[in-house]
Each structure stands twice: as structure tokens, then as C-alpha cells.
Coordinates of C-alpha atoms in Angstrom, one line a residue:
X10 CA 69.6 23.9 20.8
X11 CA 70.6 27.1 18.6
X12 CA 68.5 27.7 15.4
X13 CA 68.5 24.6 13.3
X14 CA 66.2 22.9 10.9
X15 CA 64.4 19.2 10.0
X16 CA 63.7 18.0 6.7
X17 CA 60.5 16.5 6.3
X18 CA 60.0 13.8 9.3
X19 CA 58.4 11.6 11.7
X20 CA 59.5 11.3 15.4
X21 CA 58.6 9.9 18.9
X22 CA 59.3 11.3 22.3
X23 CA 61.0 8.7 24.4
X24 CA 61.4 11.0 27.4
X25 CA 59.7 14.1 27.5
X26 CA 60.0 17.6 29.2
X27 CA 58.8 21.2 29.1
X28 CA 60.7 23.5 26.1
X29 CA 60.7 27.0 25.4
X30 CA 60.2 26.9 21.6
X31 CA 61.0 29.8 19.0
X32 CA 60.0 29.6 15.5
X33 CA 57.9 31.3 13.0
X34 CA 55.1 31.3 15.0
X35 CA 56.9 33.3 17.9
X36 CA 57.9 31.9 21.3
X37 CA 56.0 29.4 23.5
X38 CA 56.4 26.9 26.1
X39 CA 55.3 23.4 25.8
X40 CA 55.0 20.5 27.6
X41 CA 55.8 17.7 25.4
X42 CA 55.1 14.2 27.3
X43 CA 56.8 10.7 26.6
X44 CA 55.1 8.7 24.2
X45 CA 54.4 11.5 22.0
X46 CA 54.7 11.1 18.3
X47 CA 54.9 14.0 15.8
X48 CA 55.4 14.4 11.9
X49 CA 56.2 17.3 9.6
X50 CA 56.0 17.0 5.6
X51 CA 58.2 20.1 5.0
X52 CA 61.6 21.7 5.9
X53 CA 60.9 23.4 9.7
X54 CA 63.2 26.1 11.6
X55 CA 63.4 26.4 15.2
X56 CA 65.7 27.0 18.5
X57 CA 64.7 25.0 21.4
X58 CA 65.4 25.2 25.1
X59 CA 64.8 22.5 27.9
X60 CA 63.5 24.4 30.8
X61 CA 61.9 21.3 32.3
X62 CA 63.8 19.3 35.3
X63 CA 64.4 16.4 33.2
X64 CA 66.4 15.0 30.1
X65 CA 64.5 14.7 27.1
X66 CA 65.2 12.1 24.4
X67 CA 63.7 12.1 21.1
X68 CA 63.8 9.7 18.0
X69 CA 63.6 11.6 14.8
X70 CA 63.7 10.2 11.3
X71 CA 63.8 12.1 8.3
X72 CA 62.4 10.9 5.0
X73 CA 64.8 10.2 2.1

């Protein structure tokens, strides 16, 4: 995805893959496994490119 943001959220990786992530900390490659859960209590900005060999599926729920 091109540069975008998420409001505070919780999420779950339904189907993982390998990603190249660019954010305020720099650029890195990360393997995100299926079944991984995550959360953030602030607005976050990033660019994400799937560089793995599988389609990733996430469930992300933003707080109201």
C-alpha cells in the first residue's frame, strides 16, 4: 500500500507473509506469521509492500 495511516487499533493476521515496511523508523523487511496479533494506541503512518510469495490477510479494528 502507498503511504497511509491507521487510527489507534487492534489487529490480527489471518494469513501472514513477508513485508517491506517504510515508516518513521526507516525501511525493514519483516516476516509476519499467521495468527499474529498487534495493537497501537496512537495514529501510525507507513508504506507496506508484500515481498513474500503468499497473499496476506489482516483484520484491523480501529477504536471509536
